[in-house]
Amino acid sequence: MPEPILEVKGLKKYFDIRGGIFGRKVGEVKAVDDVSFSVMEGEILGIVGESGCGKSTTGKSILRLIEPTEGEVNFLGQDVTKLKAEEMRQLRKDMQIIFQDPYASLNPRHTVEKIISEPLLIHGMTSKEERKKRVHELLEVVGLSSYHAARYPHQFSGGQRQRIGIARALANNPKLIICDEPVSALDVSVQSQILNLMEKLRDEFQLTYLFIAHDLSVIKHISDRIGVMYLGQMVELTDRDRLYENPKHPYTKALLSAVPLPDPDIKKERIILKGDVPSPADPPSGCPFHTRCPEMIDRCKEVKPKFQSVEDNHFVACHLYE
Ligand code: SF4
């Protein structure tokens, strides 16, 4: 039975809204509001939700690229939120991130060799020869060639640039990689190549991924388990197949009803949600989804549902299952 490598408990990230001539705090945006989940060693946990649901902020808060407001992030037996700067720097060797836009995340003035060498140097590989050898090895691992090391990011296609981003993330043999929309800037044909590469690398190097994406087919392709977020909260979490075959939360049902089926003869009813996603600066009372939920009952307006287990390995935040 795999053990959790990462346990997130009650994670919150609120951003202050400031206004007036003195720039006083006039409110807050609850980007991530009490999110809890675990990631098992060797698994790919997908987190999906519409833009602005807090999934990327969750990923960045785990790595403390954004300081969390509250909560625990236990990784390899340590609470990441309590670590000092030097301890955090050491820990980043084991916990890496791949960003959405491979072009923006690679310094255009540096060669690929310099880009991939940087994390090696930061974590103590002082010999230039050793770094060069490792860079060449990493380029081969991600499907590029050692001669690419002397080139600059603009000389590559989007897919190749993301391969460079992956090579950089792999440089110090991390245990966990947070993948923040890693294929959403790529063409569909290239997306599956990168997803297949990432799966292969997971098996080859016993990696664990927290995979954040808005695209349901991408999430389905790669994830072992999937968490669905809405307005800063996790509303459902279970195995990939169970989520797609038997979604329980009304928001998940609506999201999945919009995915086209491969067989045009099979008809399914699309659930159209009314209204827009409310502002996280002024979230609804009770269940955050009640303003749009087709199955709302009176209680939903007043009482926030608990995120709890409704079946073995199936968690839902909805009064219909309490
Ligand atoms: Fe809908 Fe109520 Fe369930 Fe929220 S708690 S998802 S409003 S039924």
Short mmCIF file of C-alpha atoms and ligand atoms in Angstrom, two decimals:
data_model
loop_
_atom_site.label_atom_id
_atom_site.label_comp_id
_atom_site.label_asym_id
_atom_site.label_seq_id
_atom_site.Cartn_x
_atom_site.Cartn_y
_atom_site.Cartn_z
CA MET A 1 0.00 0.00 0.00
CA PRO A 2 1.66 3.29 -1.06
CA GLU A 3 2.18 5.92 1.63
CA PRO A 4 1.26 9.59 1.17
CA ILE A 5 4.28 11.61 0.08
CA LEU A 6 2.36 14.88 0.41
CA GLU A 7 -0.45 15.73 2.82
CA VAL A 8 -2.20 19.06 2.53
CA LYS A 9 -4.42 19.96 5.48
CA GLY A 10 -6.74 22.97 5.68
CA LEU A 11 -4.71 24.99 3.16
CA LYS A 12 -5.87 28.58 2.74
CA LYS A 13 -4.56 31.41 0.63
CA TYR A 14 -6.31 34.74 0.97
CA PHE A 15 -5.14 37.79 -0.96
CA ASP A 16 -5.82 41.21 0.56
CA ILE A 17 -7.82 43.72 -1.44
CA ARG A 18 -6.55 47.21 -0.72
CA GLY A 19 -8.26 50.48 -1.52
CA GLY A 20 -8.58 54.17 -0.68
CA ILE A 21 -5.77 56.69 -0.56
CA PHE A 22 -4.08 54.92 2.39
CA GLY A 23 -4.18 51.54 0.69
CA ARG A 24 -6.02 49.99 3.63
CA LYS A 25 -7.30 46.44 3.50
CA VAL A 26 -10.91 46.56 2.33
CA GLY A 27 -11.51 42.88 1.76
CA GLU A 28 -9.91 39.62 0.74
CA VAL A 29 -9.99 37.19 -2.13
CA LYS A 30 -10.33 33.63 -0.87
CA ALA A 31 -8.34 32.00 -3.66
CA VAL A 32 -7.84 28.74 -1.74
CA ASP A 33 -10.21 28.13 1.14
CA ASP A 34 -9.61 25.13 3.38
CA VAL A 35 -8.35 22.52 0.95
CA SER A 36 -7.19 19.10 2.20
CA PHE A 37 -5.89 16.10 0.24
CA SER A 38 -3.04 13.60 0.09
CA VAL A 39 -0.85 12.50 -2.78
CA MET A 40 0.40 8.91 -2.62
CA GLU A 41 3.95 7.99 -3.53
CA GLY A 42 4.17 7.18 -7.27
CA GLU A 43 0.69 8.40 -8.17
CA ILE A 44 -0.49 11.17 -10.46
CA LEU A 45 -3.12 13.23 -8.71
CA GLY A 46 -4.94 15.51 -11.12
CA ILE A 47 -6.59 18.71 -9.95
CA VAL A 48 -9.16 20.12 -12.32
CA GLY A 49 -11.47 23.11 -12.30
CA GLU A 50 -12.37 26.22 -14.27
CA SER A 51 -9.97 29.12 -14.51
CA GLY A 52 -9.87 31.04 -11.22
CA CYS A 53 -10.93 28.07 -9.04
CA GLY A 54 -7.67 28.21 -7.08
CA LYS A 55 -5.93 25.13 -8.47
CA SER A 56 -2.73 26.91 -9.55
CA THR A 57 -2.64 28.92 -6.30
CA THR A 58 -2.88 25.59 -4.43
CA GLY A 59 0.15 24.26 -6.34
CA LYS A 60 2.20 27.39 -5.81
CA SER A 61 1.25 27.57 -2.10
CA ILE A 62 2.46 23.98 -1.58
CA LEU A 63 5.88 24.99 -2.92
CA ARG A 64 5.65 28.32 -1.09
CA LEU A 65 6.17 30.26 -4.31
CA ILE A 66 3.16 32.03 -2.79
CA GLU A 67 3.06 32.08 1.03
CA PRO A 68 -0.02 30.20 2.29
CA THR A 69 -2.27 32.06 4.74
CA GLU A 70 -3.03 28.99 6.86
CA GLY A 71 -2.78 25.21 6.85
CA GLU A 72 -0.22 22.43 6.84
CA VAL A 73 1.74 20.99 3.93
CA ASN A 74 3.48 17.80 5.06
CA PHE A 75 6.11 16.57 2.65
CA LEU A 76 8.58 13.81 3.54
CA GLY A 77 7.79 14.20 7.23
CA GLN A 78 8.22 17.99 7.42
CA ASP A 79 5.64 20.77 7.51
CA VAL A 80 6.79 22.87 4.56
CA THR A 81 4.95 25.96 5.85
CA LYS A 82 7.22 26.08 8.92
CA LEU A 83 10.58 25.75 7.17
CA LYS A 84 13.17 28.53 7.17
CA ALA A 85 14.55 29.89 3.87
CA GLU A 86 17.63 27.62 3.81
CA GLU A 87 15.59 24.51 4.73
CA MET A 88 13.11 25.44 2.02
CA ARG A 89 15.92 25.76 -0.52
CA GLN A 90 17.13 22.26 0.36
CA LEU A 91 13.63 20.85 0.12
CA ARG A 92 13.06 22.31 -3.37
CA LYS A 93 15.55 19.71 -4.59
CA ASP A 94 12.88 17.10 -3.92
CA MET A 95 9.84 19.15 -4.92
CA GLN A 96 9.91 20.78 -8.34
CA ILE A 97 7.45 22.62 -10.59
CA ILE A 98 6.80 22.68 -14.33
CA PHE A 99 5.00 25.80 -15.53
CA GLN A 100 2.33 26.36 -18.14
CA ASP A 101 4.21 28.62 -20.50
CA PRO A 102 7.49 26.96 -21.41
CA TYR A 103 8.72 30.08 -23.18
CA ALA A 104 8.14 32.50 -20.32
CA SER A 105 9.69 30.11 -17.81
CA LEU A 106 13.00 29.76 -19.70
CA ASN A 107 15.45 32.68 -19.69
CA PRO A 108 15.73 33.70 -23.38
CA ARG A 109 19.31 34.94 -22.91
CA HIS A 110 20.61 31.65 -21.53
CA THR A 111 21.57 28.55 -23.47
CA VAL A 112 19.77 25.32 -22.69
CA GLU A 113 22.93 24.11 -20.99
CA LYS A 114 22.91 27.08 -18.63
CA ILE A 115 19.17 26.75 -17.95
CA ILE A 116 19.38 23.07 -16.99
CA SER A 117 22.73 23.51 -15.16
CA GLU A 118 21.41 26.19 -12.82
CA PRO A 119 19.53 23.90 -10.39
CA LEU A 120 22.51 21.52 -10.42
CA LEU A 121 24.85 24.32 -9.40
CA ILE A 122 22.45 25.61 -6.73
CA HIS A 123 22.35 22.16 -5.17
CA GLY A 124 26.09 21.66 -5.07
CA MET A 125 27.29 20.21 -8.37
CA THR A 126 30.31 22.49 -8.65
CA SER A 127 32.20 20.66 -11.40
CA LYS A 128 31.44 22.15 -14.81
CA GLU A 129 32.28 18.88 -16.55
CA GLU A 130 29.89 16.92 -14.34
CA ARG A 131 27.10 19.43 -14.97
CA LYS A 132 27.66 19.28 -18.71
CA LYS A 133 27.49 15.48 -18.64
CA ARG A 134 24.28 15.57 -16.59
CA VAL A 135 22.69 18.15 -18.94
CA HIS A 136 23.42 15.92 -21.95
CA GLU A 137 21.98 12.92 -20.10
CA LEU A 138 18.81 14.87 -19.20
CA LEU A 139 18.33 16.09 -22.77
CA GLU A 140 18.39 12.48 -23.99
CA VAL A 141 15.95 11.45 -21.23
CA VAL A 142 13.36 13.99 -22.42
CA GLY A 143 13.75 13.08 -26.09
CA LEU A 144 16.14 15.86 -27.18
CA SER A 145 19.82 15.53 -28.14
CA SER A 146 23.03 16.66 -26.51
CA TYR A 147 23.74 19.10 -29.39
CA HIS A 148 20.63 21.07 -28.29
CA ALA A 149 22.54 22.18 -25.19
CA ALA A 150 24.25 25.06 -27.02
CA ARG A 151 21.00 26.51 -28.38
CA TYR A 152 18.68 29.21 -27.02
CA PRO A 153 14.98 28.75 -26.10
CA HIS A 154 13.70 30.69 -29.16
CA GLN A 155 15.28 28.07 -31.42
CA PHE A 156 12.82 25.43 -30.21
CA SER A 157 9.15 24.64 -30.78
CA GLY A 158 6.64 24.86 -27.89
CA GLY A 159 6.76 21.12 -27.28
CA GLN A 160 10.57 21.07 -27.28
CA ARG A 161 10.64 24.01 -24.87
CA GLN A 162 8.39 22.10 -22.49
CA ARG A 163 10.81 19.16 -22.77
CA ILE A 164 13.58 21.54 -21.65
CA GLY A 165 11.38 22.64 -18.72
CA ILE A 166 10.90 18.99 -17.78
CA ALA A 167 14.64 18.30 -18.03
CA ARG A 168 15.30 21.25 -15.70
CA ALA A 169 12.71 19.95 -13.21
CA LEU A 170 14.30 16.48 -13.29
CA ALA A 171 17.88 17.75 -12.86
CA ASN A 172 18.22 16.96 -9.15
CA ASN A 173 16.15 13.76 -9.11
CA PRO A 174 13.07 15.19 -7.37
CA LYS A 175 10.47 13.00 -5.71
CA LEU A 176 7.43 15.19 -6.41
CA ILE A 177 6.74 17.43 -9.41
CA ILE A 178 3.93 19.96 -9.38
CA CYS A 179 2.81 20.35 -12.99
CA ASP A 180 0.92 23.62 -13.42
CA GLU A 181 -1.03 23.40 -16.70
CA PRO A 182 2.08 21.98 -18.41
CA VAL A 183 0.43 21.26 -21.77
CA SER A 184 -2.29 23.89 -22.07
CA ALA A 185 -0.12 26.23 -24.19
CA LEU A 186 0.67 23.43 -26.66
CA ASP A 187 -1.07 22.15 -29.80
CA VAL A 188 -3.30 19.12 -29.20
CA SER A 189 -1.01 16.84 -31.23
CA VAL A 190 1.99 17.86 -29.12
CA GLN A 191 0.03 17.63 -25.87
CA SER A 192 -0.24 13.86 -26.00
CA GLN A 193 3.48 13.47 -26.78
CA ILE A 194 4.35 15.47 -23.67
CA LEU A 195 1.78 13.61 -21.55
CA ASN A 196 3.18 10.27 -22.72
CA LEU A 197 6.70 11.44 -21.94
CA MET A 198 5.64 12.51 -18.46
CA GLU A 199 4.02 9.12 -17.81
CA LYS A 200 7.13 7.33 -19.01
CA LEU A 201 9.33 9.45 -16.75
CA ARG A 202 7.07 8.81 -13.77
CA ASP A 203 7.58 5.06 -14.24
CA GLU A 204 11.28 5.33 -15.00
CA PHE A 205 12.21 7.59 -12.08
CA GLN A 206 9.45 6.65 -9.57
CA LEU A 207 8.13 10.20 -9.62
CA THR A 208 4.93 11.53 -8.09
CA TYR A 209 2.98 14.28 -9.84
CA LEU A 210 0.43 16.78 -8.69
CA PHE A 211 -1.01 17.60 -12.12
CA ILE A 212 -3.05 20.79 -12.40
CA ALA A 213 -5.14 21.42 -15.54
CA HIS A 214 -8.45 22.86 -16.69
CA ASP A 215 -8.82 20.43 -19.59
CA LEU A 216 -10.84 17.34 -18.64
CA SER A 217 -9.43 15.16 -21.42
CA VAL A 218 -5.84 15.99 -20.39
CA ILE A 219 -6.66 15.22 -16.75
CA LYS A 220 -8.34 11.95 -17.73
CA HIS A 221 -5.38 10.93 -19.87
CA ILE A 222 -2.78 11.24 -17.14
CA SER A 223 -4.33 11.01 -13.65
CA ASP A 224 -4.72 8.05 -11.29
CA ARG A 225 -7.02 10.04 -8.99
CA ILE A 226 -8.69 13.37 -9.61
CA GLY A 227 -9.72 16.26 -7.36
CA VAL A 228 -12.29 18.77 -8.62
CA MET A 229 -12.06 22.36 -7.37
CA TYR A 230 -14.71 25.06 -7.39
CA LEU A 231 -14.29 28.58 -5.99
CA GLY A 232 -11.21 27.80 -3.91
CA GLN A 233 -12.54 24.54 -2.48
CA MET A 234 -12.16 20.86 -3.25
CA VAL A 235 -15.64 19.50 -4.00
CA GLU A 236 -14.91 15.92 -5.09
CA LEU A 237 -11.91 13.57 -5.04
CA THR A 238 -11.73 9.97 -6.20
CA ASP A 239 -10.19 7.50 -8.68
CA ARG A 240 -10.15 8.61 -12.30
CA ASP A 241 -12.53 5.93 -13.62
CA ARG A 242 -14.98 6.31 -10.77
CA LEU A 243 -15.11 10.07 -11.28
CA TYR A 244 -15.83 9.79 -15.00
CA GLU A 245 -18.30 6.89 -14.64
CA ASN A 246 -20.08 7.90 -11.47
CA PRO A 247 -19.58 11.57 -10.57
CA LYS A 248 -21.45 12.55 -7.42
CA HIS A 249 -21.04 16.28 -6.91
CA PRO A 250 -23.48 18.31 -9.06
CA TYR A 251 -20.60 20.53 -10.23
CA THR A 252 -18.56 17.50 -11.40
CA LYS A 253 -21.65 16.15 -13.17
CA ALA A 254 -22.07 19.45 -15.03
CA LEU A 255 -18.37 19.64 -15.96
CA LEU A 256 -18.32 16.08 -17.29
CA SER A 257 -21.59 16.50 -19.19
CA ALA A 258 -19.79 19.01 -21.43
CA VAL A 259 -17.13 16.50 -22.54
CA PRO A 260 -17.92 15.16 -26.05
CA LEU A 261 -18.24 11.35 -26.30
CA PRO A 262 -16.13 9.51 -28.88
CA ASP A 263 -19.22 7.62 -30.16
CA PRO A 264 -21.63 10.09 -31.89
CA ASP A 265 -24.53 7.59 -31.57
CA ILE A 266 -24.46 7.78 -27.78
CA LYS A 267 -26.45 10.80 -26.66
CA LYS A 268 -26.00 12.40 -23.30
CA GLU A 269 -27.71 15.35 -21.79
CA ARG A 270 -25.57 18.40 -21.27
CA ILE A 271 -26.11 20.17 -17.95
CA ILE A 272 -25.98 23.92 -18.55
CA LEU A 273 -25.15 25.82 -15.39
CA LYS A 274 -26.91 29.12 -14.82
CA GLY A 275 -24.92 32.28 -14.15
CA ASP A 276 -21.19 32.84 -13.82
CA VAL A 277 -18.74 31.64 -11.20
CA PRO A 278 -19.20 34.03 -8.24
CA SER A 279 -16.31 36.26 -7.20
CA PRO A 280 -13.93 34.67 -4.66
CA ALA A 281 -13.87 38.13 -3.04
CA ASP A 282 -17.54 37.67 -2.17
CA PRO A 283 -18.26 33.94 -2.15
CA PRO A 284 -21.84 32.74 -1.53
CA SER A 285 -22.88 31.65 1.96
CA GLY A 286 -23.36 27.94 2.67
CA CYS A 287 -22.31 25.75 -0.23
CA PRO A 288 -20.18 27.83 -2.63
CA PHE A 289 -21.96 26.16 -5.57
CA HIS A 290 -25.54 26.84 -4.40
CA THR A 291 -26.07 29.87 -6.69
CA ARG A 292 -25.67 27.62 -9.75
CA CYS A 293 -26.54 24.14 -8.51
CA PRO A 294 -29.45 22.38 -10.28
CA GLU A 295 -29.96 20.12 -7.21
CA MET A 296 -29.90 22.79 -4.49
CA ILE A 297 -31.99 22.26 -1.34
CA ASP A 298 -32.78 24.89 1.32
CA ARG A 299 -29.99 23.84 3.65
CA CYS A 300 -27.39 24.58 0.93
CA LYS A 301 -27.86 28.36 1.26
CA GLU A 302 -27.02 28.38 4.96
CA VAL A 303 -24.70 25.50 5.80
CA LYS A 304 -21.37 24.76 4.17
CA PRO A 305 -21.14 21.01 3.37
CA LYS A 306 -18.18 19.09 4.81
CA PHE A 307 -15.69 17.51 2.46
CA GLN A 308 -16.07 13.90 3.60
CA SER A 309 -15.78 10.30 2.56
CA VAL A 310 -19.04 8.97 1.06
CA GLU A 311 -17.61 5.67 -0.17
CA ASP A 312 -14.24 4.02 0.07
CA ASN A 313 -11.76 6.46 -1.48
CA HIS A 314 -14.48 8.84 -2.69
CA PHE A 315 -14.76 12.27 -1.05
CA VAL A 316 -17.53 14.77 -1.77
CA ALA A 317 -18.59 18.12 -0.30
CA CYS A 318 -22.36 18.09 -0.82
CA HIS A 319 -25.40 17.90 1.49
CA LEU A 320 -27.03 15.31 -0.78
CA TYR A 321 -24.53 12.71 0.46
CA GLU A 322 -24.46 13.53 4.16
FE1 SF4 B 1 -25.75 21.56 -4.73
FE2 SF4 B 1 -26.42 21.73 -2.19
FE3 SF4 B 1 -24.76 19.85 -2.97
FE4 SF4 B 1 -23.99 22.39 -2.91
S1 SF4 B 1 -24.56 21.13 -1.16
S2 SF4 B 1 -23.63 20.95 -4.51
S3 SF4 B 1 -25.85 23.42 -3.53
S4 SF4 B 1 -26.89 20.07 -3.57
#
